[in-house]
Tab-separated table of C-alpha atoms in Angstrom:
chain	number	residue	atom	x	y	z
A	817	MET	CA	0.000	0.000	0.000
A	818	THR	CA	1.378	3.372	-1.028
A	819	TYR	CA	1.244	6.134	1.572
A	820	ALA	CA	2.334	8.883	-0.791
A	821	VAL	CA	3.967	9.379	-4.173
A	822	THR	CA	5.091	12.733	-5.484
A	823	ASN	CA	6.942	14.411	-8.291
A	824	THR	CA	9.279	16.450	-6.068
A	825	TYR	CA	10.153	20.114	-6.512
A	826	PRO	CA	13.657	19.148	-7.720
A	827	GLY	CA	11.949	16.669	-10.067
A	828	ARG	CA	9.764	19.374	-11.578
A	829	THR	CA	12.812	21.547	-12.159
A	830	GLN	CA	14.453	18.574	-13.885
A	831	MET	CA	11.583	18.447	-16.376
A	832	TRP	CA	12.031	22.085	-17.373
A	833	ASN	CA	15.779	21.581	-17.662
A	834	ARG	CA	15.187	18.596	-19.912
A	835	LEU	CA	12.984	20.788	-22.133
A	836	LYS	CA	15.934	23.183	-22.381
A	837	GLY	CA	18.224	20.317	-23.364
A	838	ASN	CA	19.960	20.011	-19.991
A	839	GLY	CA	20.335	17.249	-17.437
A	840	ALA	CA	19.953	13.477	-17.586
A	841	GLU	CA	16.980	11.124	-17.757
A	842	PRO	CA	15.626	10.256	-14.258
A	843	LYS	CA	15.630	6.520	-14.902
A	844	ASN	CA	17.616	5.260	-11.897
A	845	VAL	CA	15.727	3.700	-8.988
A	846	GLN	CA	16.933	3.329	-5.402
A	847	TRP	CA	15.068	1.994	-2.406
A	848	GLY	CA	15.200	2.788	1.286
A	849	THR	CA	14.067	1.606	4.684
A	850	GLY	CA	12.428	4.886	5.712
A	851	GLY	CA	14.264	5.316	9.008
A	852	GLY	CA	10.898	5.451	10.748
A	853	PHE	CA	9.587	8.225	8.497
A	854	THR	CA	6.660	8.162	6.052
A	855	GLY	CA	4.852	10.721	3.936
A	856	ALA	CA	6.809	11.454	0.757
A	857	ALA	CA	6.335	15.151	-0.068
A	858	ASN	CA	7.080	17.673	-2.795
A	859	GLY	CA	9.854	19.246	-0.720
A	860	ASN	CA	11.872	16.024	-0.405
A	861	VAL	CA	15.345	16.078	-1.939
A	862	ASN	CA	16.215	12.442	-1.277
A	863	LEU	CA	15.117	9.218	0.402
A	864	PHE	CA	14.545	9.212	4.169
A	865	ALA	CA	16.965	6.296	4.748
A	866	PRO	CA	18.693	4.871	1.653
A	867	ALA	CA	19.450	1.141	1.717
A	868	THR	CA	22.871	-0.239	0.830
A	869	GLU	CA	21.942	-1.649	-2.585
A	870	ALA	CA	23.141	0.357	-5.575
A	871	ARG	CA	20.782	2.266	-7.812
A	872	VAL	CA	19.573	0.401	-10.890
A	873	ALA	CA	18.976	1.965	-14.294
A	874	GLY	CA	15.491	1.274	-15.603
A	875	THR	CA	14.252	0.579	-19.101
A	876	THR	CA	12.268	3.596	-20.270
A	877	ALA	CA	9.643	4.267	-22.896
A	878	ILE	CA	7.015	6.774	-23.973
A	879	VAL	CA	3.641	5.025	-23.966
A	880	THR	CA	-0.018	5.907	-24.448
A	881	THR	CA	-2.394	5.831	-21.470
A	882	ASN	CA	-5.266	8.077	-22.568
A	883	PHE	CA	-3.853	10.107	-25.437
A	884	LEU	CA	-0.975	9.833	-27.886
A	885	GLY	CA	2.318	9.379	-26.007
A	886	ASP	CA	1.066	11.000	-22.795
A	887	THR	CA	3.036	8.807	-20.364
A	888	TYR	CA	6.696	8.418	-19.395
A	889	GLN	CA	7.407	4.910	-18.131
A	890	ALA	CA	10.448	3.381	-16.424
A	891	VAL	CA	10.784	-0.224	-15.231
A	892	ALA	CA	13.601	-1.577	-13.048
A	893	THR	CA	14.334	-4.458	-10.693
A	894	ILE	CA	16.486	-4.285	-7.546
A	895	THR	CA	17.724	-7.363	-5.700
A	896	CYS	CA	18.335	-7.445	-1.951
A	897	ALA	CA	22.093	-8.013	-1.687
A	898	VAL	CA	22.975	-7.049	1.880
A	899	ALA	CA	21.048	-8.552	4.827
A	900	SER	CA	17.294	-8.958	5.228
A	901	LYS	CA	15.411	-5.657	5.308
A	902	THR	CA	11.975	-4.106	4.964
A	903	ILE	CA	11.733	-1.656	2.084
A	904	THR	CA	9.329	1.231	2.719
A	905	GLU	CA	10.300	3.802	0.078
A	906	GLU	CA	11.857	4.319	-3.310
A	907	GLY	CA	13.054	7.201	-5.420
A	908	TRP	CA	13.849	7.750	-9.079
A	909	PHE	CA	16.970	9.806	-9.811
A	910	ASP	CA	18.839	11.344	-12.736
A	911	SER	CA	22.106	9.738	-11.560
A	912	GLY	CA	23.100	6.111	-11.141
A	913	THR	CA	25.453	7.005	-8.248
A	914	ALA	CA	24.093	6.977	-4.703
A	915	SER	CA	24.021	10.275	-2.796
A	916	PRO	CA	26.378	11.141	0.082
A	917	THR	CA	24.729	10.063	3.309
A	918	GLY	CA	25.475	9.467	6.976
A	919	THR	CA	23.882	9.787	10.407
A	920	LEU	CA	23.506	12.463	13.055
A	921	ALA	CA	26.003	12.161	15.909
A	922	ALA	CA	23.804	14.183	18.269
A	923	SER	CA	20.099	14.916	18.573
A	924	LEU	CA	18.653	17.922	16.743
A	925	THR	CA	16.056	20.262	18.226
A	926	ALA	CA	13.417	21.964	16.094
A	927	ILE	CA	15.137	25.354	16.501
A	928	ALA	CA	18.811	24.364	16.226
A	929	THR	CA	20.886	26.139	13.583
A	930	SER	CA	23.907	23.853	13.774
A	931	ILE	CA	24.178	20.107	13.441
A	932	THR	CA	26.703	17.427	14.402
A	933	LEU	CA	27.254	14.608	11.926
A	934	GLY	CA	29.000	11.295	12.416
A	935	ALA	CA	31.748	12.483	10.047
A	936	ALA	CA	32.477	15.392	7.753
A	937	PRO	CA	30.174	15.296	4.682
A	938	ALA	CA	31.442	14.042	1.337
A	939	ILE	CA	30.845	17.487	-0.186
A	940	THR	CA	32.726	20.186	1.746
A	941	THR	CA	32.182	23.455	-0.157
A	942	GLY	CA	29.079	25.603	-0.659
A	943	ASN	CA	25.467	25.069	0.375
A	944	ALA	CA	23.433	21.991	-0.441
A	945	TYR	CA	19.977	20.721	0.398
A	946	GLY	CA	19.702	17.666	2.601
A	947	GLN	CA	17.030	15.310	3.895
A	948	ILE	CA	16.680	14.670	7.647
A	949	GLY	CA	13.509	12.675	8.151
A	950	ASN	CA	10.573	14.642	6.750
A	951	GLU	CA	12.488	17.919	6.918
A	952	THR	CA	14.577	19.386	4.129
A	953	VAL	CA	17.437	21.548	5.383
A	954	LEU	CA	20.159	23.604	3.748
A	955	PHE	CA	23.642	22.591	4.878
A	956	THR	CA	26.486	25.108	4.890
A	957	LEU	CA	29.115	22.575	3.920
A	958	ALA	CA	32.649	22.430	5.325
A	959	ASN	CA	35.368	19.914	6.061
A	960	SER	CA	33.933	19.449	9.531
A	961	ALA	CA	31.425	17.238	11.300
A	962	THR	CA	29.728	20.319	12.767
A	963	LEU	CA	27.815	22.385	10.227
A	964	SER	CA	25.464	25.349	10.146
A	965	ILE	CA	22.030	24.606	8.724
A	966	SER	CA	18.974	26.565	7.619
A	967	ARG	CA	15.779	24.827	8.641
A	968	ALA	CA	12.419	24.000	7.017
A	969	GLN	CA	13.413	24.366	3.370
A	970	LEU	CA	11.158	23.845	0.317
A	971	GLY	CA	7.938	23.992	2.296
A	972	THR	CA	8.880	21.398	4.906
A	973	THR	CA	8.573	21.837	8.684
A	974	ALA	CA	11.396	22.004	11.237
A	975	ALA	CA	11.341	19.000	13.548
A	976	THR	CA	13.387	17.207	16.167
A	977	ALA	CA	15.647	14.338	15.134
A	978	ALA	CA	17.352	11.769	17.324
A	979	SER	CA	21.028	10.904	17.281
A	980	GLY	CA	21.547	8.214	14.642
A	981	THR	CA	18.910	9.613	12.269
A	982	PRO	CA	20.060	9.280	8.636
A	983	TYR	CA	20.808	12.398	6.637
A	984	THR	CA	21.312	12.568	2.891
A	985	ILE	CA	22.553	15.300	0.546
A	986	GLY	CA	20.278	16.137	-2.403
A	987	GLY	CA	20.245	18.351	-5.471
A	988	ASP	CA	17.895	21.156	-6.505
A	989	GLY	CA	17.103	19.725	-9.928
A	990	GLY	CA	19.428	22.202	-11.614
A	991	ALA	CA	17.507	25.269	-10.441
A	992	ALA	CA	20.625	27.213	-9.405
A	993	THR	CA	22.509	26.602	-12.647
A	994	ALA	CA	19.391	27.540	-14.635
A	995	GLY	CA	19.234	30.900	-12.849
A	996	ALA	CA	16.205	30.105	-10.677
A	997	THR	CA	16.030	30.974	-6.987
A	998	SER	CA	17.784	28.250	-4.997
A	999	GLY	CA	19.689	28.001	-1.754
A	1000	GLN	CA	22.071	25.482	-3.274
A	1001	THR	CA	25.507	26.674	-4.366
A	1002	ALA	CA	27.446	23.400	-4.077
A	1003	THR	CA	27.897	21.112	-7.033
A	1004	VAL	CA	25.571	18.163	-6.514
A	1005	GLY	CA	26.087	16.523	-9.866
A	1006	ALA	CA	25.862	12.945	-11.093
A	1007	ALA	CA	28.931	11.881	-9.096
A	1008	GLN	CA	27.303	13.247	-5.912
A	1009	GLY	CA	23.973	11.508	-6.423
A	1010	GLY	CA	22.175	14.037	-8.610
A	1011	ASN	CA	18.515	14.849	-8.111
A	1012	ILE	CA	15.416	12.944	-7.024
A	1013	PHE	CA	12.592	13.004	-9.581
A	1014	VAL	CA	9.874	11.024	-7.804
A	1015	HIS	CA	9.688	9.870	-4.158
A	1016	ALA	CA	7.210	7.235	-2.971
A	1017	ASP	CA	6.705	5.488	0.360
A	1018	PHE	CA	4.567	2.501	1.267
A	1019	ALA	CA	3.628	0.075	4.035
A	1020	GLY	CA	6.691	-2.121	3.587
A	1021	ASP	CA	7.988	-5.176	1.760
A	1022	ALA	CA	10.057	-7.574	3.872
A	1023	LEU	CA	12.916	-9.039	1.836
A	1024	ASN	CA	15.543	-11.694	2.379
A	1025	VAL	CA	18.886	-11.721	0.595
A	1026	ASN	CA	18.428	-12.456	-3.134
A	1027	ASP	CA	14.759	-11.388	-3.083
A	1028	SER	CA	13.914	-8.879	-5.805
A	1029	LEU	CA	11.339	-6.164	-6.371
A	1030	SER	CA	10.301	-4.840	-9.750
A	1031	SER	CA	9.158	-1.205	-9.854
A	1032	THR	CA	7.299	0.644	-12.578
A	1033	LEU	CA	7.246	4.445	-12.666
A	1034	THR	CA	4.611	6.125	-14.821
A	1035	VAL	CA	4.158	9.860	-15.174
A	1036	THR	CA	1.094	10.814	-17.204
A	1037	LEU	CA	0.168	14.280	-18.484
A	1038	THR	CA	-3.517	15.111	-18.118
């Protein structure tokens, strides 16, 4: 059962960039375990808790649902390779490389403006959006485990987060490079995980090693 599925704000920016001849096709699927969070939303910039399996490139096509060629379709299969797990979310991305991620080394209050990570982030220069549970934040990146952050970005709400909560860096869909208003100044390109196009979460599928799930993404214009 799906709780929510959304074409994210970075995903919508990706579409306009593709119309302008920029960016890459968002055909790469990755799944996650949710980290206790549900409710995929437009303001998400990544999964809540990415699993260890690599992203998989889907097979894509333009198909007809109601009218001529009105639907983008991508189909991919991921196999559980590392330990049994329950999958509760998935995202489709314009990069086949997983995003930089880690965990919080200390709890986060709803009004804090600095954050302590388990280690310095993989990207150390500029500002980049990040996902901490249901909240999107803007990290001021540095070669340090303690960073300044701006809270409640892209329409999300500031919230508490416990030590050990996953965090993940995400892109803005190319908004900054296209000249649109964006807090992101860091390069979050394909090698850094790129941008999430669609985020979905659901009740959960319990998998053992070597179990597989096939996912089909369809985006239909109406």
